[in-house]
Amino acid sequence: MKNYKVDIVKKANEELALFEYRNRYKTGDVRKASAKIYRLIKNEPFENILDMCEELLEERSWAMGVIAYDIAFRERNNYTRETFNRFEKWLIKYVRDWNDCDDFCTHAFGALLAEYNDLFAKVVRWCDRPEFWVRRAAGVVLIYPMAKNVYGEIDPFKISNALMNDDHYLVLKGYGWMLKVYGQSEPKKLEKYLLENVETMPRVSFRYAIEKLDVDTKKSLMAKS
């Protein structure tokens, strides 16, 4: 462990203790703690801050993970393409369930993809990973750039095609959610894609994907499913 001015694990425990109730925390309170901790370390070099985030992740605690991913997101203006390697390591090593996956990928990791669309080629490879949360991440990580309308080099259908009949329901829900967000800016393209895949796409993914389409389009697509 490197010697930093702030012992981030100790400080996180101190801040979290202020909000603990019956060994549980509210997400909003954890984010308040994260904001206070970030103010103490924000002038540290970017890589040092990521190192400290990793110390938090090594604690294997939900609350520590929320703080780590939140601090990493606050540093998004300092991301480089090389940040991908660190974030991918975190995804594989520390994430274990859908909630960690979604928190990390719809904020910090998604912001990296929004800044560097060309990293999408590396994301596509996740579709072949054995860990379900990494496969889910392949879809969920695209949500941030799509919501911000900065996804020019990203083809969401590469992900949904690769994961079309995945054997884990959380992966199916993940790419369905991603398609839903894509459809908010590209409803016609999504409609065409769903029509082409109506017979092969699992119902859970299909229902997620059509959720934000207009009523008539939803009815028409549901009638064909």
PDB file of C-alpha atoms in Angstrom:
ATOM      1  CA  MET A   1       0.000   0.000   0.000  1.00  0.00           C
ATOM      2  CA  LYS A   2       1.364   3.424  -0.907  1.00  0.00           C
ATOM      3  CA  ASN A   3       1.729   6.162   1.680  1.00  0.00           C
ATOM      4  CA  TYR A   4      -0.774   8.940   0.903  1.00  0.00           C
ATOM      5  CA  LYS A   5      -1.694  11.998   2.930  1.00  0.00           C
ATOM      6  CA  VAL A   6      -5.121  10.468   3.538  1.00  0.00           C
ATOM      7  CA  ASP A   7      -5.694   6.903   4.716  1.00  0.00           C
ATOM      8  CA  ILE A   8      -8.708   6.525   2.489  1.00  0.00           C
ATOM      9  CA  VAL A   9     -10.025   3.287   3.973  1.00  0.00           C
ATOM     10  CA  LYS A  10      -9.837   4.692   7.498  1.00  0.00           C
ATOM     11  CA  LYS A  11     -11.496   7.939   6.404  1.00  0.00           C
ATOM     12  CA  ALA A  12     -14.242   6.077   4.563  1.00  0.00           C
ATOM     13  CA  ASN A  13     -14.983   3.994   7.652  1.00  0.00           C
ATOM     14  CA  GLU A  14     -15.155   7.151   9.777  1.00  0.00           C
ATOM     15  CA  GLU A  15     -17.560   8.862   7.387  1.00  0.00           C
ATOM     16  CA  LEU A  16     -19.716   5.779   6.944  1.00  0.00           C
ATOM     17  CA  ALA A  17     -19.995   5.358  10.717  1.00  0.00           C
ATOM     18  CA  LEU A  18     -21.932   8.638  10.809  1.00  0.00           C
ATOM     19  CA  PHE A  19     -24.665   7.114   8.653  1.00  0.00           C
ATOM     20  CA  GLU A  20     -24.722   3.480   9.732  1.00  0.00           C
ATOM     21  CA  TYR A  21     -28.062   2.183  10.958  1.00  0.00           C
ATOM     22  CA  ARG A  22     -28.396  -1.475  11.944  1.00  0.00           C
ATOM     23  CA  ASN A  23     -25.317  -2.354   9.914  1.00  0.00           C
ATOM     24  CA  ARG A  24     -26.847  -0.841   6.789  1.00  0.00           C
ATOM     25  CA  TYR A  25     -26.397   2.351   4.774  1.00  0.00           C
ATOM     26  CA  LYS A  26     -28.589   4.292   2.394  1.00  0.00           C
ATOM     27  CA  THR A  27     -27.036   4.860  -1.029  1.00  0.00           C
ATOM     28  CA  GLY A  28     -27.585   8.612  -0.762  1.00  0.00           C
ATOM     29  CA  ASP A  29     -25.702   8.727   2.525  1.00  0.00           C
ATOM     30  CA  VAL A  30     -22.799   6.756   1.065  1.00  0.00           C
ATOM     31  CA  ARG A  31     -22.572   9.270  -1.776  1.00  0.00           C
ATOM     32  CA  LYS A  32     -22.550  12.122   0.758  1.00  0.00           C
ATOM     33  CA  ALA A  33     -19.622  10.423   2.471  1.00  0.00           C
ATOM     34  CA  SER A  34     -17.929  10.025  -0.899  1.00  0.00           C
ATOM     35  CA  ALA A  35     -18.277  13.735  -1.663  1.00  0.00           C
ATOM     36  CA  LYS A  36     -16.592  14.641   1.638  1.00  0.00           C
ATOM     37  CA  ILE A  37     -13.749  12.202   1.044  1.00  0.00           C
ATOM     38  CA  TYR A  38     -13.227  13.457  -2.497  1.00  0.00           C
ATOM     39  CA  ARG A  39     -12.751  17.019  -1.274  1.00  0.00           C
ATOM     40  CA  LEU A  40      -9.789  15.781   0.766  1.00  0.00           C
ATOM     41  CA  ILE A  41      -8.025  14.054  -2.133  1.00  0.00           C
ATOM     42  CA  LYS A  42      -9.095  15.924  -5.274  1.00  0.00           C
ATOM     43  CA  ASN A  43      -5.738  17.694  -5.644  1.00  0.00           C
ATOM     44  CA  GLU A  44      -3.800  14.425  -5.709  1.00  0.00           C
ATOM     45  CA  PRO A  45      -2.479  13.211  -9.097  1.00  0.00           C
ATOM     46  CA  PHE A  46      -5.069  11.275 -11.084  1.00  0.00           C
ATOM     47  CA  GLU A  47      -3.276   7.929 -10.872  1.00  0.00           C
ATOM     48  CA  ASN A  48      -2.895   8.313  -7.107  1.00  0.00           C
ATOM     49  CA  ILE A  49      -6.630   8.873  -6.794  1.00  0.00           C
ATOM     50  CA  LEU A  50      -7.311   5.714  -8.787  1.00  0.00           C
ATOM     51  CA  ASP A  51      -4.861   3.841  -6.554  1.00  0.00           C
ATOM     52  CA  MET A  52      -6.848   4.998  -3.541  1.00  0.00           C
ATOM     53  CA  CYS A  53     -10.078   3.891  -5.189  1.00  0.00           C
ATOM     54  CA  GLU A  54      -8.489   0.494  -5.633  1.00  0.00           C
ATOM     55  CA  GLU A  55      -7.658   0.361  -1.922  1.00  0.00           C
ATOM     56  CA  LEU A  56     -11.358   0.879  -1.242  1.00  0.00           C
ATOM     57  CA  LEU A  57     -12.303  -1.847  -3.703  1.00  0.00           C
ATOM     58  CA  GLU A  58      -9.895  -4.247  -1.994  1.00  0.00           C
ATOM     59  CA  GLU A  59     -12.145  -4.017   1.073  1.00  0.00           C
ATOM     60  CA  ARG A  60     -14.790  -5.990  -0.885  1.00  0.00           C
ATOM     61  CA  SER A  61     -17.563  -3.947   0.696  1.00  0.00           C
ATOM     62  CA  TRP A  62     -20.652  -2.615  -1.100  1.00  0.00           C
ATOM     63  CA  ALA A  63     -20.352   0.828   0.501  1.00  0.00           C
ATOM     64  CA  MET A  64     -16.614   1.068  -0.193  1.00  0.00           C
ATOM     65  CA  GLY A  65     -17.302   0.131  -3.803  1.00  0.00           C
ATOM     66  CA  VAL A  66     -19.914   2.870  -4.157  1.00  0.00           C
ATOM     67  CA  ILE A  67     -17.384   5.403  -2.866  1.00  0.00           C
ATOM     68  CA  ALA A  68     -14.629   4.110  -5.153  1.00  0.00           C
ATOM     69  CA  TYR A  69     -16.771   4.246  -8.296  1.00  0.00           C
ATOM     70  CA  ASP A  70     -18.176   7.648  -7.344  1.00  0.00           C
ATOM     71  CA  ILE A  71     -14.721   9.144  -6.837  1.00  0.00           C
ATOM     72  CA  ALA A  72     -13.541   7.637 -10.127  1.00  0.00           C
ATOM     73  CA  PHE A  73     -16.513   9.252 -11.882  1.00  0.00           C
ATOM     74  CA  ARG A  74     -15.696  12.643 -10.351  1.00  0.00           C
ATOM     75  CA  GLU A  75     -12.277  12.358 -12.016  1.00  0.00           C
ATOM     76  CA  ARG A  76     -13.750  11.825 -15.515  1.00  0.00           C
ATOM     77  CA  ASN A  77     -12.119  14.945 -16.953  1.00  0.00           C
ATOM     78  CA  ASN A  78      -8.744  13.283 -16.396  1.00  0.00           C
ATOM     79  CA  TYR A  79      -9.498  10.023 -18.198  1.00  0.00           C
ATOM     80  CA  THR A  80      -7.207   8.823 -20.973  1.00  0.00           C
ATOM     81  CA  ARG A  81      -7.482   5.800 -23.241  1.00  0.00           C
ATOM     82  CA  GLU A  82      -5.123   4.005 -20.861  1.00  0.00           C
ATOM     83  CA  THR A  83      -7.729   4.351 -18.099  1.00  0.00           C
ATOM     84  CA  PHE A  84      -9.609   1.556 -19.859  1.00  0.00           C
ATOM     85  CA  ASN A  85      -7.102  -1.043 -18.676  1.00  0.00           C
ATOM     86  CA  ARG A  86      -7.525  -0.043 -15.049  1.00  0.00           C
ATOM     87  CA  PHE A  87     -11.326   0.055 -15.286  1.00  0.00           C
ATOM     88  CA  GLU A  88     -11.477  -3.294 -17.068  1.00  0.00           C
ATOM     89  CA  LYS A  89      -9.367  -4.790 -14.287  1.00  0.00           C
ATOM     90  CA  TRP A  90     -11.817  -3.421 -11.712  1.00  0.00           C
ATOM     91  CA  LEU A  91     -14.778  -4.806 -13.634  1.00  0.00           C
ATOM     92  CA  ILE A  92     -13.344  -8.311 -13.749  1.00  0.00           C
ATOM     93  CA  LYS A  93     -11.734  -8.407 -10.303  1.00  0.00           C
ATOM     94  CA  TYR A  94     -14.077  -6.452  -8.029  1.00  0.00           C
ATOM     95  CA  VAL A  95     -17.562  -6.394  -9.544  1.00  0.00           C
ATOM     96  CA  ARG A  96     -19.649  -9.423  -8.609  1.00  0.00           C
ATOM     97  CA  ASP A  97     -23.315  -8.580  -9.188  1.00  0.00           C
ATOM     98  CA  TRP A  98     -25.666  -6.467 -11.289  1.00  0.00           C
ATOM     99  CA  ASN A  99     -25.824  -3.548  -8.838  1.00  0.00           C
ATOM    100  CA  ASP A 100     -22.036  -3.052  -8.764  1.00  0.00           C
ATOM    101  CA  CYS A 101     -21.911  -3.516 -12.525  1.00  0.00           C
ATOM    102  CA  ASP A 102     -24.597  -0.910 -13.147  1.00  0.00           C
ATOM    103  CA  ASP A 103     -23.195   1.651 -10.712  1.00  0.00           C
ATOM    104  CA  PHE A 104     -19.717   1.436 -12.230  1.00  0.00           C
ATOM    105  CA  CYS A 105     -20.758   1.160 -15.874  1.00  0.00           C
ATOM    106  CA  THR A 106     -23.500   3.797 -16.027  1.00  0.00           C
ATOM    107  CA  HIS A 107     -21.181   6.388 -14.502  1.00  0.00           C
ATOM    108  CA  ALA A 108     -17.379   6.100 -14.441  1.00  0.00           C
ATOM    109  CA  PHE A 109     -16.835   3.431 -17.096  1.00  0.00           C
ATOM    110  CA  GLY A 110     -19.617   4.781 -19.300  1.00  0.00           C
ATOM    111  CA  ALA A 111     -18.096   8.263 -19.184  1.00  0.00           C
ATOM    112  CA  LEU A 112     -14.813   6.805 -20.432  1.00  0.00           C
ATOM    113  CA  LEU A 113     -16.601   5.248 -23.432  1.00  0.00           C
ATOM    114  CA  ALA A 114     -18.371   8.542 -24.095  1.00  0.00           C
ATOM    115  CA  GLU A 115     -15.007  10.298 -24.306  1.00  0.00           C
ATOM    116  CA  TYR A 116     -13.276   7.574 -26.335  1.00  0.00           C
ATOM    117  CA  ASN A 117     -15.771   5.801 -28.589  1.00  0.00           C
ATOM    118  CA  ASP A 118     -12.947   3.890 -30.267  1.00  0.00           C
ATOM    119  CA  LEU A 119     -12.572   1.791 -27.108  1.00  0.00           C
ATOM    120  CA  PHE A 120     -15.827   0.090 -28.082  1.00  0.00           C
ATOM    121  CA  ALA A 121     -13.873  -2.618 -29.931  1.00  0.00           C
ATOM    122  CA  LYS A 122     -12.477  -3.742 -26.575  1.00  0.00           C
ATOM    123  CA  VAL A 123     -15.952  -3.802 -25.047  1.00  0.00           C
ATOM    124  CA  VAL A 124     -17.223  -6.192 -27.725  1.00  0.00           C
ATOM    125  CA  ARG A 125     -14.768  -8.800 -26.436  1.00  0.00           C
ATOM    126  CA  TRP A 126     -16.574  -8.875 -23.103  1.00  0.00           C
ATOM    127  CA  CYS A 127     -19.454 -10.724 -24.743  1.00  0.00           C
ATOM    128  CA  ASP A 128     -17.326 -13.882 -24.632  1.00  0.00           C
ATOM    129  CA  ARG A 129     -16.302 -13.589 -20.982  1.00  0.00           C
ATOM    130  CA  PRO A 130     -17.412 -16.334 -18.553  1.00  0.00           C
ATOM    131  CA  GLU A 131     -18.468 -13.839 -15.847  1.00  0.00           C
ATOM    132  CA  PHE A 132     -22.107 -12.820 -16.315  1.00  0.00           C
ATOM    133  CA  TRP A 133     -21.484  -9.334 -14.901  1.00  0.00           C
ATOM    134  CA  VAL A 134     -18.834  -8.641 -17.536  1.00  0.00           C
ATOM    135  CA  ARG A 135     -21.201  -9.737 -20.302  1.00  0.00           C
ATOM    136  CA  ARG A 136     -23.933  -7.558 -18.783  1.00  0.00           C
ATOM    137  CA  ALA A 137     -21.440  -4.684 -18.699  1.00  0.00           C
ATOM    138  CA  ALA A 138     -20.982  -4.936 -22.477  1.00  0.00           C
ATOM    139  CA  GLY A 139     -24.480  -3.534 -22.871  1.00  0.00           C
ATOM    140  CA  VAL A 140     -24.802  -1.384 -19.767  1.00  0.00           C
ATOM    141  CA  VAL A 141     -21.544   0.521 -20.342  1.00  0.00           C
ATOM    142  CA  LEU A 142     -23.044   1.959 -23.548  1.00  0.00           C
ATOM    143  CA  ILE A 143     -25.949   3.594 -21.727  1.00  0.00           C
ATOM    144  CA  TYR A 144     -24.010   6.686 -20.612  1.00  0.00           C
ATOM    145  CA  PRO A 145     -22.662   7.636 -24.071  1.00  0.00           C
ATOM    146  CA  MET A 146     -26.077   6.997 -25.616  1.00  0.00           C
ATOM    147  CA  ALA A 147     -27.873   9.089 -23.013  1.00  0.00           C
ATOM    148  CA  LYS A 148     -25.355  11.888 -23.657  1.00  0.00           C
ATOM    149  CA  ASN A 149     -25.698  11.427 -27.439  1.00  0.00           C
ATOM    150  CA  VAL A 150     -21.963  10.840 -27.924  1.00  0.00           C
ATOM    151  CA  TYR A 151     -21.839   7.360 -29.411  1.00  0.00           C
ATOM    152  CA  GLY A 152     -20.835   7.972 -33.037  1.00  0.00           C
ATOM    153  CA  GLU A 153     -18.378   5.062 -33.278  1.00  0.00           C
ATOM    154  CA  ILE A 154     -20.484   2.667 -31.206  1.00  0.00           C
ATOM    155  CA  ASP A 155     -22.745   0.042 -32.792  1.00  0.00           C
ATOM    156  CA  PRO A 156     -25.139  -1.199 -30.086  1.00  0.00           C
ATOM    157  CA  PHE A 157     -26.407  -4.011 -32.278  1.00  0.00           C
ATOM    158  CA  LYS A 158     -22.987  -5.691 -32.191  1.00  0.00           C
ATOM    159  CA  ILE A 159     -23.559  -6.217 -28.489  1.00  0.00           C
ATOM    160  CA  SER A 160     -27.181  -7.324 -28.686  1.00  0.00           C
ATOM    161  CA  ASN A 161     -26.369  -9.696 -31.550  1.00  0.00           C
ATOM    162  CA  ALA A 162     -23.534 -11.270 -29.572  1.00  0.00           C
ATOM    163  CA  LEU A 163     -25.626 -11.597 -26.416  1.00  0.00           C
ATOM    164  CA  MET A 164     -28.952 -12.329 -28.103  1.00  0.00           C
ATOM    165  CA  ASN A 165     -29.657 -15.640 -26.367  1.00  0.00           C
ATOM    166  CA  ASP A 166     -27.292 -15.442 -23.425  1.00  0.00           C
ATOM    167  CA  ASP A 167     -28.038 -17.994 -20.718  1.00  0.00           C
ATOM    168  CA  HIS A 168     -28.150 -15.439 -17.864  1.00  0.00           C
ATOM    169  CA  TYR A 169     -31.311 -13.374 -17.424  1.00  0.00           C
ATOM    170  CA  LEU A 170     -29.369 -10.392 -16.043  1.00  0.00           C
ATOM    171  CA  VAL A 171     -27.363 -10.233 -19.256  1.00  0.00           C
ATOM    172  CA  LEU A 172     -30.587 -10.331 -21.289  1.00  0.00           C
ATOM    173  CA  LYS A 173     -32.048  -7.523 -19.192  1.00  0.00           C
ATOM    174  CA  GLY A 174     -28.808  -5.555 -19.517  1.00  0.00           C
ATOM    175  CA  TYR A 175     -28.723  -5.415 -23.298  1.00  0.00           C
ATOM    176  CA  GLY A 176     -32.487  -4.872 -23.382  1.00  0.00           C
ATOM    177  CA  TRP A 177     -32.008  -1.808 -21.169  1.00  0.00           C
ATOM    178  CA  MET A 178     -29.239  -0.586 -23.469  1.00  0.00           C
ATOM    179  CA  LEU A 179     -31.513  -0.944 -26.527  1.00  0.00           C
ATOM    180  CA  LYS A 180     -34.263   0.967 -24.718  1.00  0.00           C
ATOM    181  CA  VAL A 181     -31.926   3.919 -24.170  1.00  0.00           C
ATOM    182  CA  TYR A 182     -30.699   3.722 -27.774  1.00  0.00           C
ATOM    183  CA  GLY A 183     -34.302   3.812 -28.977  1.00  0.00           C
ATOM    184  CA  GLN A 184     -34.909   7.144 -27.279  1.00  0.00           C
ATOM    185  CA  SER A 185     -32.622   8.815 -29.832  1.00  0.00           C
ATOM    186  CA  GLU A 186     -32.991   6.289 -32.686  1.00  0.00           C
ATOM    187  CA  PRO A 187     -36.562   4.923 -32.465  1.00  0.00           C
ATOM    188  CA  LYS A 188     -36.828   3.983 -36.140  1.00  0.00           C
ATOM    189  CA  LYS A 189     -33.540   2.093 -36.165  1.00  0.00           C
ATOM    190  CA  LEU A 190     -34.545   0.245 -33.020  1.00  0.00           C
ATOM    191  CA  GLU A 191     -37.964  -0.597 -34.436  1.00  0.00           C
ATOM    192  CA  LYS A 192     -36.380  -1.998 -37.604  1.00  0.00           C
ATOM    193  CA  TYR A 193     -33.909  -4.047 -35.579  1.00  0.00           C
ATOM    194  CA  LEU A 194     -36.613  -5.474 -33.340  1.00  0.00           C
ATOM    195  CA  LEU A 195     -38.748  -6.428 -36.327  1.00  0.00           C
ATOM    196  CA  GLU A 196     -35.783  -8.276 -37.811  1.00  0.00           C
ATOM    197  CA  ASN A 197     -35.126 -10.121 -34.552  1.00  0.00           C
ATOM    198  CA  VAL A 198     -38.615 -10.564 -33.141  1.00  0.00           C
ATOM    199  CA  GLU A 199     -38.486 -14.342 -33.512  1.00  0.00           C
ATOM    200  CA  THR A 200     -35.072 -14.801 -31.897  1.00  0.00           C
ATOM    201  CA  MET A 201     -34.860 -12.169 -29.154  1.00  0.00           C
ATOM    202  CA  PRO A 202     -35.867 -13.445 -25.697  1.00  0.00           C
ATOM    203  CA  ARG A 203     -39.055 -11.883 -24.397  1.00  0.00           C
ATOM    204  CA  VAL A 204     -37.375 -10.273 -21.381  1.00  0.00           C
ATOM    205  CA  SER A 205     -34.926  -8.362 -23.614  1.00  0.00           C
ATOM    206  CA  PHE A 206     -37.664  -7.483 -26.079  1.00  0.00           C
ATOM    207  CA  ARG A 207     -39.915  -6.016 -23.389  1.00  0.00           C
ATOM    208  CA  TYR A 208     -37.110  -3.874 -22.001  1.00  0.00           C
ATOM    209  CA  ALA A 209     -36.175  -2.643 -25.471  1.00  0.00           C
ATOM    210  CA  ILE A 210     -39.671  -1.435 -26.442  1.00  0.00           C
ATOM    211  CA  GLU A 211     -40.456   0.258 -23.143  1.00  0.00           C
ATOM    212  CA  LYS A 212     -39.875   3.863 -24.295  1.00  0.00           C
ATOM    213  CA  LEU A 213     -41.221   3.552 -27.833  1.00  0.00           C
ATOM    214  CA  ASP A 214     -44.519   5.236 -28.658  1.00  0.00           C
ATOM    215  CA  VAL A 215     -47.715   3.368 -27.801  1.00  0.00           C
ATOM    216  CA  ASP A 216     -48.663   2.427 -31.364  1.00  0.00           C
ATOM    217  CA  THR A 217     -45.190   1.099 -32.179  1.00  0.00           C
ATOM    218  CA  LYS A 218     -45.135  -0.921 -28.959  1.00  0.00           C
ATOM    219  CA  LYS A 219     -48.514  -2.462 -29.734  1.00  0.00           C
ATOM    220  CA  SER A 220     -47.444  -3.310 -33.267  1.00  0.00           C
ATOM    221  CA  LEU A 221     -44.210  -4.944 -32.103  1.00  0.00           C
ATOM    222  CA  MET A 222     -45.896  -6.859 -29.288  1.00  0.00           C
ATOM    223  CA  ALA A 223     -48.438  -8.241 -31.740  1.00  0.00           C
ATOM    224  CA  LYS A 224     -45.591  -9.728 -33.764  1.00  0.00           C
ATOM    225  CA  SER A 225     -43.730 -11.199 -30.790  1.00  0.00           C
TER     226      SER A 225
END
